[in-house]
XYZ file of C-alpha atoms in Angstrom:
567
model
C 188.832 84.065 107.681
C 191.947 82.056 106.818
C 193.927 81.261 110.202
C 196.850 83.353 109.731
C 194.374 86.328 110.349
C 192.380 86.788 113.470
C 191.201 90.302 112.920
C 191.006 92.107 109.133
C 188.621 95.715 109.344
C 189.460 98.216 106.852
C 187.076 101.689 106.557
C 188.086 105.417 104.906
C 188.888 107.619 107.677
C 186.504 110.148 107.028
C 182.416 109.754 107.011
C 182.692 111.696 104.111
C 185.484 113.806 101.947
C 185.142 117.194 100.069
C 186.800 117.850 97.096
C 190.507 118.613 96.673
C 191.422 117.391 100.087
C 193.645 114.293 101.450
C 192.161 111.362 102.683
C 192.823 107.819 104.169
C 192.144 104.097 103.838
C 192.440 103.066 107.646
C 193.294 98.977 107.435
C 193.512 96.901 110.790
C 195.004 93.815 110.769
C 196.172 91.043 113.455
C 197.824 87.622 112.974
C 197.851 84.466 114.543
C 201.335 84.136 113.188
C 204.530 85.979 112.383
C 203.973 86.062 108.727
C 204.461 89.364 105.730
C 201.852 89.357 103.702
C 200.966 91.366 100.707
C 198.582 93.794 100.515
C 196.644 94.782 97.301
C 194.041 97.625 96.725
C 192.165 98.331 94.199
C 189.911 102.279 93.824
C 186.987 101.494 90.989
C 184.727 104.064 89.781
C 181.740 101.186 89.351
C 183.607 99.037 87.189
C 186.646 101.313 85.897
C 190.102 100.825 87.651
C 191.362 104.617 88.484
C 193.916 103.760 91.332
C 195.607 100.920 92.765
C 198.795 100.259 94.858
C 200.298 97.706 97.356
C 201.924 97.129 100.288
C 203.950 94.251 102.568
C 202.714 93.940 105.760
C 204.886 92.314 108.556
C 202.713 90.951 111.001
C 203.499 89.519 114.107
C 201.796 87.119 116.489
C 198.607 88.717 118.519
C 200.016 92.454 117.179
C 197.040 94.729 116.176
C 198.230 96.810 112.934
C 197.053 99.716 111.351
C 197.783 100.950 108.352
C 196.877 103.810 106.471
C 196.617 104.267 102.540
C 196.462 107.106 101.265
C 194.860 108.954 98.092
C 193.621 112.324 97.129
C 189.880 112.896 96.462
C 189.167 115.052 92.690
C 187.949 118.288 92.020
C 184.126 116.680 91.271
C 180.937 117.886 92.670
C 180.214 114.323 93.595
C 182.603 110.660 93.655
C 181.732 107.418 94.792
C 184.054 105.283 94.647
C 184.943 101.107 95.823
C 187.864 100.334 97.971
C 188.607 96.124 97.050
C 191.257 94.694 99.539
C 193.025 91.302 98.642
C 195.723 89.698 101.156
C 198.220 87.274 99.558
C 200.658 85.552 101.582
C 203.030 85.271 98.746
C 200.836 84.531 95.394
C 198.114 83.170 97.290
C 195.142 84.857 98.162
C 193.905 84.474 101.530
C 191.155 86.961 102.437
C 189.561 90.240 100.364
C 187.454 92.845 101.908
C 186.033 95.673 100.712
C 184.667 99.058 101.885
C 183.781 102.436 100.198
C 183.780 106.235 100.284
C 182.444 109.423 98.693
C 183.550 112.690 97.974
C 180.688 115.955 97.986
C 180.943 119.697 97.714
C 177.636 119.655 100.417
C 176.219 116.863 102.576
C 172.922 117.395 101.225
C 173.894 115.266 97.745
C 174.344 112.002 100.129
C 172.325 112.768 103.587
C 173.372 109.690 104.863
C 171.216 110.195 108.664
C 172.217 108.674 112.001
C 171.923 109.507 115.078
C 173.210 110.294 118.986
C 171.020 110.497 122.208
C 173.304 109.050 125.178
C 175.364 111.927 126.374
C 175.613 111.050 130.359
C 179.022 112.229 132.017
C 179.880 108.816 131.822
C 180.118 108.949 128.048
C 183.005 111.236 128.444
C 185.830 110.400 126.315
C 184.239 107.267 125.331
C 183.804 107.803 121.188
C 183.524 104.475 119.582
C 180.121 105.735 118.829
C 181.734 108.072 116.653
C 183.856 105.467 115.145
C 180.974 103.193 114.506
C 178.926 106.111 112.672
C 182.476 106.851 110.917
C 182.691 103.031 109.562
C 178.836 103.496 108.459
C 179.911 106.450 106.717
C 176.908 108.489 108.635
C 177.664 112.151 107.710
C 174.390 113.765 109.003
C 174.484 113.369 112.790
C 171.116 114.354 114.918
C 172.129 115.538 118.426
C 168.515 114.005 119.652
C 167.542 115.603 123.290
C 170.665 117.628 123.826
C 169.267 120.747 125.210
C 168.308 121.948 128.491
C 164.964 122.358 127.406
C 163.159 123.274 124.215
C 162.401 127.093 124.778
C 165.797 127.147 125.916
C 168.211 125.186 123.883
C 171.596 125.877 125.472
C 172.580 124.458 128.812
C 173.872 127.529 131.404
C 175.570 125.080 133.205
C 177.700 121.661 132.220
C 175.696 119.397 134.426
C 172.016 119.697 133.721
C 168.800 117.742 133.191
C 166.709 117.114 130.192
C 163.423 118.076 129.345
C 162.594 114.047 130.217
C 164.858 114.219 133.614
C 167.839 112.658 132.481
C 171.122 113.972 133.897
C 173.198 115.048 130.873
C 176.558 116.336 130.748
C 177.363 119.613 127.854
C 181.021 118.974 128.144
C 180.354 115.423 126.491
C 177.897 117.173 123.933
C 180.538 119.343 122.782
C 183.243 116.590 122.713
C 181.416 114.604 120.850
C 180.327 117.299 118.325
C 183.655 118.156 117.577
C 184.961 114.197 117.515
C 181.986 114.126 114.527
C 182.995 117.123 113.030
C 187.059 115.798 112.898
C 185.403 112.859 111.204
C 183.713 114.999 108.193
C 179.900 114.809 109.659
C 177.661 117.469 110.030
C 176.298 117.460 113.888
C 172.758 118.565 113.816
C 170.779 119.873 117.041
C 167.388 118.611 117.366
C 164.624 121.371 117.990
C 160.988 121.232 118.123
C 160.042 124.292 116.663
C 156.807 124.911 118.298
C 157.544 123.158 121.911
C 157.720 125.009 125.188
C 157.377 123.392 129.013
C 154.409 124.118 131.135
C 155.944 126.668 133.114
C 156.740 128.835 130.014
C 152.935 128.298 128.693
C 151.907 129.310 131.943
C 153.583 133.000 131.654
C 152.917 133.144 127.987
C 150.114 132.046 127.123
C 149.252 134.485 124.389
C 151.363 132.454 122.347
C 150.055 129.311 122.485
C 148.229 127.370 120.188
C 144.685 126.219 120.926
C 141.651 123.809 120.334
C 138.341 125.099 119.470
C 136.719 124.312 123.210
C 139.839 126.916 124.538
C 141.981 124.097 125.614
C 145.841 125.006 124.586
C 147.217 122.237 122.170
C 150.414 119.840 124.334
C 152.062 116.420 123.983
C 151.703 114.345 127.257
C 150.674 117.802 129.330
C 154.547 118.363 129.129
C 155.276 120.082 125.801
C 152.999 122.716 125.155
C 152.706 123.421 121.412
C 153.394 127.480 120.654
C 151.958 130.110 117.630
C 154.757 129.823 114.382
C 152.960 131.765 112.426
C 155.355 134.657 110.660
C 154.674 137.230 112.944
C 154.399 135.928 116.215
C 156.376 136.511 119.717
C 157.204 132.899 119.151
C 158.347 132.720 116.394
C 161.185 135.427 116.957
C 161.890 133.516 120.411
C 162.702 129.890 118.953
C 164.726 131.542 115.688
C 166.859 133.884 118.379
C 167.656 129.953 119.753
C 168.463 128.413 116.420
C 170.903 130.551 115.507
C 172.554 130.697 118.961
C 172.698 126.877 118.331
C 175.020 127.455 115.174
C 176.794 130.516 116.741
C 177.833 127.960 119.630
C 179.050 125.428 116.691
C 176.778 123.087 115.258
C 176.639 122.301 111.925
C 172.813 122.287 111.377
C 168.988 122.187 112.859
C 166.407 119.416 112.537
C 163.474 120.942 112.590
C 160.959 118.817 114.666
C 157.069 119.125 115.023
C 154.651 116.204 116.149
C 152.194 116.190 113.283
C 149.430 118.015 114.956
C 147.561 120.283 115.305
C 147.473 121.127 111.453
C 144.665 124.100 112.374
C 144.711 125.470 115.529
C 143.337 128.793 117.308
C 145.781 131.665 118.140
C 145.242 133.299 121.403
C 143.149 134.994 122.418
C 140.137 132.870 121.578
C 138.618 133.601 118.304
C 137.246 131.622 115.577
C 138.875 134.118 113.127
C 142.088 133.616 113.673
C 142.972 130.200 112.442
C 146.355 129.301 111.984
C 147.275 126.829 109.019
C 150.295 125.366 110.302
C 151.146 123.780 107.007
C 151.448 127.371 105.399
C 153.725 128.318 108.573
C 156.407 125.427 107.947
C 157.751 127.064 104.961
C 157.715 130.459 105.959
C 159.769 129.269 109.407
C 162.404 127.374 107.433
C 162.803 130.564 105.032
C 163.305 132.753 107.868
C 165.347 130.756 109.661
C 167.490 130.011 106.287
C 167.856 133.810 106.127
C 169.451 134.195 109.302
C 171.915 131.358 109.178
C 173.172 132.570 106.146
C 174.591 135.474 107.843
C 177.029 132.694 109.890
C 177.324 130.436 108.190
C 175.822 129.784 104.453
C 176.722 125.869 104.542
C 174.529 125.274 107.737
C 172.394 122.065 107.518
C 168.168 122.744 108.230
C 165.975 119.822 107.839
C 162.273 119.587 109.021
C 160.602 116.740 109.713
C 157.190 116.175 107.968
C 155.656 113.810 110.187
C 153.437 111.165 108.483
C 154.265 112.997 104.883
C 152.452 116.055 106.425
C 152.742 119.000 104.626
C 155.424 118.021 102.460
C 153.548 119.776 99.678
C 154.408 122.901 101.495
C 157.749 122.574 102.672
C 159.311 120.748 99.687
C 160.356 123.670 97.920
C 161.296 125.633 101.472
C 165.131 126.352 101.663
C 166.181 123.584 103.824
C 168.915 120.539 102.380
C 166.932 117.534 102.072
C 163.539 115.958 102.537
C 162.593 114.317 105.958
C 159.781 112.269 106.427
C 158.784 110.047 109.724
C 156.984 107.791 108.369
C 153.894 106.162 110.596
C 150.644 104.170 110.022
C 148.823 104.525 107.474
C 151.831 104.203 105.314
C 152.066 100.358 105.877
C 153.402 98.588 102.745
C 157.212 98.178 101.275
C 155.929 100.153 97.717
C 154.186 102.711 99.972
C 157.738 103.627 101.413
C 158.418 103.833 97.424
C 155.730 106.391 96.689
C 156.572 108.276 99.930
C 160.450 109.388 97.715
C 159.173 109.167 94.519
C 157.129 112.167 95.541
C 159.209 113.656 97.720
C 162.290 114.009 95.031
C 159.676 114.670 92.327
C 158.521 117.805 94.655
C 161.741 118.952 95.947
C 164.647 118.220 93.628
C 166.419 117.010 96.541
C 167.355 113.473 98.513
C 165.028 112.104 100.667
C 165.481 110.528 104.425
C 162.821 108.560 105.828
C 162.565 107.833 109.683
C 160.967 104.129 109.589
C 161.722 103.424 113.007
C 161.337 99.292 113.707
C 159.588 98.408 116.533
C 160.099 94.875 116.503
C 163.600 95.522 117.765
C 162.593 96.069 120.780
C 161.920 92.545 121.886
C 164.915 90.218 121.616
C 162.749 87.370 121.400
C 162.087 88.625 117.974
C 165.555 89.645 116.436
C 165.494 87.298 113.470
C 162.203 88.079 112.239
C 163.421 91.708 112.597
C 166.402 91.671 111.153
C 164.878 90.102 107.897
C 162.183 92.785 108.247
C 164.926 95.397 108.483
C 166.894 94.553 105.240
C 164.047 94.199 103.182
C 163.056 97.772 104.186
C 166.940 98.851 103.605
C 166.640 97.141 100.405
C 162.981 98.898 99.223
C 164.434 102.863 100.773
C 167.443 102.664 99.121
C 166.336 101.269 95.724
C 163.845 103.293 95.387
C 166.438 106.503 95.772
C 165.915 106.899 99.814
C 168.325 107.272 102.593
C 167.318 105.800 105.996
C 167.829 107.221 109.578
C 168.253 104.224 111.818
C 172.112 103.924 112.869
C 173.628 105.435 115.901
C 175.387 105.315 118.657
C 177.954 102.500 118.671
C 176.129 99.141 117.044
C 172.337 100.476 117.339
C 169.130 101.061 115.823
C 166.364 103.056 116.328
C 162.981 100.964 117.313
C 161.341 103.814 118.835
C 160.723 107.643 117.874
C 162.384 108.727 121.401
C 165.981 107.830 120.625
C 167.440 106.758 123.733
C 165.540 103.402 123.867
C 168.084 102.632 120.842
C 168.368 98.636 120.595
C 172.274 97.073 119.915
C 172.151 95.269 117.037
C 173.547 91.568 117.011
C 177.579 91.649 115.522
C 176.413 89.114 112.449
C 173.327 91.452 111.507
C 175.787 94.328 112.084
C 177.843 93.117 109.271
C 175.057 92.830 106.659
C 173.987 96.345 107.309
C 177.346 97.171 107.025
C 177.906 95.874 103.668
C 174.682 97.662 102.867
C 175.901 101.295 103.590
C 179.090 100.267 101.809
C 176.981 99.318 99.317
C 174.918 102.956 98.871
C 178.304 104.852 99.095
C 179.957 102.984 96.490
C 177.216 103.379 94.261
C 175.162 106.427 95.354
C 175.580 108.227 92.204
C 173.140 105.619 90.334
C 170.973 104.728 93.521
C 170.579 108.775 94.016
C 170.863 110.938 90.581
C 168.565 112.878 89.381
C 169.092 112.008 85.762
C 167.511 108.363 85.836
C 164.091 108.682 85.476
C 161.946 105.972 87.409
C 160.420 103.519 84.069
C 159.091 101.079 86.300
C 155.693 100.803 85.295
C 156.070 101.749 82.201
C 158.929 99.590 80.826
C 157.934 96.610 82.491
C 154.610 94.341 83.583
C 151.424 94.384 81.376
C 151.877 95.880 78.160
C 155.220 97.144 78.483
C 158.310 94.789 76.876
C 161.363 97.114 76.976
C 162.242 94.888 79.938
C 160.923 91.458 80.401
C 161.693 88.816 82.929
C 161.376 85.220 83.313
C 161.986 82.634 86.276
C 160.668 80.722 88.791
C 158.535 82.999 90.164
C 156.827 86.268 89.015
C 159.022 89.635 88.497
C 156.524 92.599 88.585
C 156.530 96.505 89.186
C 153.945 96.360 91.751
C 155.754 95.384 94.967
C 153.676 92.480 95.641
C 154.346 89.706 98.325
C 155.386 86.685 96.266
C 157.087 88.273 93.842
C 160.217 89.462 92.947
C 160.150 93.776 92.600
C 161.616 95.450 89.334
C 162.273 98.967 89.850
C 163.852 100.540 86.965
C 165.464 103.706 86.022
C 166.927 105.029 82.704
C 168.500 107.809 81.129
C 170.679 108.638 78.669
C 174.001 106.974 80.175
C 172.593 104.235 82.461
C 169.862 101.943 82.766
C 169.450 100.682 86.518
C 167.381 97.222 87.383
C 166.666 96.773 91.132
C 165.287 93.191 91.853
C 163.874 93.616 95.240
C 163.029 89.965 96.342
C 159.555 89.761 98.178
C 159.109 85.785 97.218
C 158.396 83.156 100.220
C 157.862 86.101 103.044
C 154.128 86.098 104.901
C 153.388 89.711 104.674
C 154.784 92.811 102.766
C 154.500 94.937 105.920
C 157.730 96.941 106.447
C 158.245 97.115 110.759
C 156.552 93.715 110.724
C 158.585 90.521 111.186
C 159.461 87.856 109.110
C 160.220 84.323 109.752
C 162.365 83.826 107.332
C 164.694 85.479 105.171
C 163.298 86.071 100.832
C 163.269 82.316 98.868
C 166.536 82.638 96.958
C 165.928 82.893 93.159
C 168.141 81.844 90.672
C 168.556 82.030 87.030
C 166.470 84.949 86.414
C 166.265 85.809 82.884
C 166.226 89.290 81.588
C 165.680 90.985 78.321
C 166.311 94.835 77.468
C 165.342 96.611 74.809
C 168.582 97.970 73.583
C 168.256 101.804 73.331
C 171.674 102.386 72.570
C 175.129 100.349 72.356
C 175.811 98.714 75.617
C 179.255 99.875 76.614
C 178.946 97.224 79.910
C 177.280 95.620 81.991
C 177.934 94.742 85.377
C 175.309 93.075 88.589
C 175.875 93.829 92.435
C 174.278 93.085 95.595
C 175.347 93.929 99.502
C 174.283 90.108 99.852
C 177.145 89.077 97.606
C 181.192 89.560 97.193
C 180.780 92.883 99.971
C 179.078 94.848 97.234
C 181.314 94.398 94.657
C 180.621 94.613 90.717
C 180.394 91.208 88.624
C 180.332 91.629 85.112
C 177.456 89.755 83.426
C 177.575 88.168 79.868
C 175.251 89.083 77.385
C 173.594 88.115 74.047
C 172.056 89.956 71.220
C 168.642 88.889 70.335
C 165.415 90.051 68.430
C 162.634 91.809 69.864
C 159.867 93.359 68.356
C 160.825 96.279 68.446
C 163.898 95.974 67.393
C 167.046 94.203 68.981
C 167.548 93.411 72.722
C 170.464 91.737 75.512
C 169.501 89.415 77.296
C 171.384 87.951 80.312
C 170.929 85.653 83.344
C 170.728 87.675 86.996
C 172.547 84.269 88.431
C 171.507 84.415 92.190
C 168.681 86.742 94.275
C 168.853 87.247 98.014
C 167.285 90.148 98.918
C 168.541 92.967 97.042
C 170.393 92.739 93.588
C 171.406 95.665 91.397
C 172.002 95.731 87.413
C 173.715 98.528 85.790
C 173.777 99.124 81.822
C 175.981 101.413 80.800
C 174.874 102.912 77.095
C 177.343 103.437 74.584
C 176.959 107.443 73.513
């Protein structure tokens, strides 16, 4: 940072904008120095210019100021746009920065998932949380372990205790639902949908779930798992709480279960009345849609198929996206691939996976997990998949119980910042439907619409050693993701690393021209903040015809080249 400038922060002052509405650049700047400086910004659509303005800025010595630029999102269903900041102090430039922001008719086209769990009475008034999630552009908040218990969501009182004993404070729930609301994200309540405490088991038992030897089905002899098929008490009881969770002002439900049983017994005992729980799922979330509508037709659902389980049930049900918390035996970085590949290809709709990293939880370990963690950023969001693992102010989730959240380091911080900036400003080619995923059919063995060469090996298969190619097409665009997987021990996402990818350099590419190229541009969150660097290009032969070729220059981790076909 040059040392006129002690502080420079700039984020849109909304997680997310809907269409035909105002919104705001929010820029923070302090000096070392009394010193006007000039202020240039620059709103690209990928690499076409479609606003830009400037302003002086008169800073003075050790003054924080903020400034706010202003612009007016289109009528469009979906926008992403790039927000590139350059600071002059007269023609000079002395520091750029970038950040990013999208504009949606629905949260479900971008379900970008975070998360809150700390909401003690000494949280009150304290929302940099939300301000963090804000400058993460987090638009989907879970409320995790907000309710007084889970066969009774809503607290009777403001002071109360969780279903896990700790003291919790409803006054600070509702604050901060509304300071995420004011910010454009949807707050979600978490709800298990089949979990009651002991006591209620005990004076309903006829509608419980239960094992073949008569035992009723729990988690830790504290959550005692309940009957969701159609026409049970149950059922009735837990949607009568669901909707009196939206009545009260959320924006949503996450739909929770714990991945067993997936057949069970209904009471009483008999071996004829088996319930299918992965036949129940849908029906639940249709039901549940059904009555929601009737208060409010934009509310968020989301169920959570735990371990992929059944998400050839509930794909099609009529909640917003596709949730999946992912566990063993899903182990590799392409398995995380096929996990959204499937999911989209089933649903039609964006996928969230909850890879929760472990290795977090031991500080002794922060660098291997950190270059874990971006290489698993890198493979979800390629490969057309959001991530739940921000929340509450600077943290990540290690564990599946959300309030042993780990605070990520501030230099870490930054890279994953310039990652979400990085799926925002580009989330209409990282999440469209209308590329089609050519990856092992363009590329590797027989296939030489794209080919490669470099130092090391570029292949489809998502093998350790290598640098990844996934690649999607259509009419408009073609999209190469170089995912780089070369020098690292293991291709185990959640397991560390010692050291960050081997840089590659010079990596050659040819492309069977299809069409015209109208441009072509490379980006990375490891490079320039995200930003779009056109590429020069040749025209050569090919077998098949003609082809570009071009040189991807440098290769950290994660490197993105767009072709844009001339129509």
């Amino acid at each position: 940072m040059s040392n006129m400038i002690s502080y420079f922060d700039a984020y849109p002052d909304q997680a997310q904008y809907r269409p035909n509405n105002q919104g705001h650049i929010v820029v923070e700047i302090a000096g070392n120095i009394d010193v006007t400086l000039t202020l240039k910004v620059r709103f690209m659509e990928l690499e076409k210019l479609i606003y830009h303005c400037q302003t002086d800025i008169d800073l003075k010595k050790e003054i924080q100021n903020r400034l706010l630029i202003p612009f007016r999102t289109e009528n469009r269903k979906w926008q992403c746009i790039g927000v590139d900041m350059s600071l002059y102090n007269h023609n000079q430039l002395i520091l750029t920065k970038s950040t990013a922001y999208d504009v949606a008719d629905h949260w479900g086209l971008a379900p970008r998932y975070g998360f809150l769990s700390d909401f003690q009475s000494e949280e009150s008034e304290k929302l940099d949380d939300i301000l963090f999630l804000n400058k993460f552009h987090i638009n989907l908040v879970q409320f995790y372990d907000w309710m007084y218990r889970h066969d009774d969501l809503i607290p009777h009182k403001n002071h109360f205790k969780d279903p896990m004993g700790r003291a919790l404070s409803y006054e600070v729930i509702t604050e901060k639902r509304k300071a995420a609301q004011k910010r454009g994200m949807a707050a979600i309540a978490y709800g298990a949908v089949y979990a009651a405490l002991k006591d209620y088991y005990q004076s309903h038992k006829q509608q419980a779930l239960y094992k073949r030897n008569g035992e009723p089905f729990n988690l830790i002899d504290r959550f005692f798992i309940m009957d969701v098929s159609p026409d049970s008490q149950w059922t009735a009881k837990i949607i009568s709480e669901f909707v009196k969770v939206i009545q009260e002002g959320f924006d949503g439900i996450h739909l929770d279960q714990y991945g067993f049983p997936k057949k069970a017994l209904r009471h009483p005992f008999n071996e004829n009345k088996v319930v299918d729980l992965s036949t129940c799922y849908p029906k639940l979330i249709n039901k549940l849609r059904e009555k929601l509508n009737h208060i409010n037709d934009r509310a968020v659902l989301i169920f959570n198929n735990v371990s992929n389980y059944p998400v050839w049930e509930t794909a099609k049900a009529k909640q917003d996206v596709v949730y999946i918390e992912v566990w063993p035996p899903v182990k590799h970085y392409y398995e995380l691939k096929q996990l959204i590949d499937r999911g989209r290809s089933l649903s039609g709709k964006q996928v969230v996976l909850a890879a929760y990293l472990p290795l977090f939880k031991n500080k002794l370990d922060y660098i291997k997990a950190e270059n874990d963690a971006l290489i698993t950023m890198a493979t979800i969001f390629a490969s057309g998949g959001y991530h739940l693992l921000l929340g509450e102010h600077n943290c990540v989730l290690a564990t599946a119980y959300y309030p042993d959240h780990v605070k990520m380091r501030d230099s870490f911080a930054k890279e994953v910042r310039h990652y979400y900036d990085f799926i925002v400003r580009y989330g209409n080619l990282l999440y469209s439907f209308d590329l089609h995923d050519v990856s092992m059919t363009y590329t590797g063995g027989i296939n030489t619409e794209v080919q490669f060469q470099g130092k090391s090996e570029v292949s489809p298969n998502g093998d350790c050693n290598t640098v990844w190619s996934l690649i999607k097409n259509s009419s408009h665009y073609m999209v190469i993701h170089l995912v780089n997987l070369v020098g690292i021990e293991n291709d185990l996402w959640g397991i560390g690393k010692k050291a960050r990818p081997t840089v590659e350099n010079n990596i050659i590419c040819s492309v069977l021209m299809e069409h015209q190229v109208e441009s072509l541009i490379s980006a990375s969150p490891d490079q320039l903040a995200g930003r779009p660097v056109p590429l020069k290009y040749e025209i050569v032969d090919h077998k098949q015809g003609r082809a570009i070729r071009f040189v991807v220059p440098l290769l950290k981790i994660w490197d993105m080249i767009v072709i844009k076909w001339r129509n």
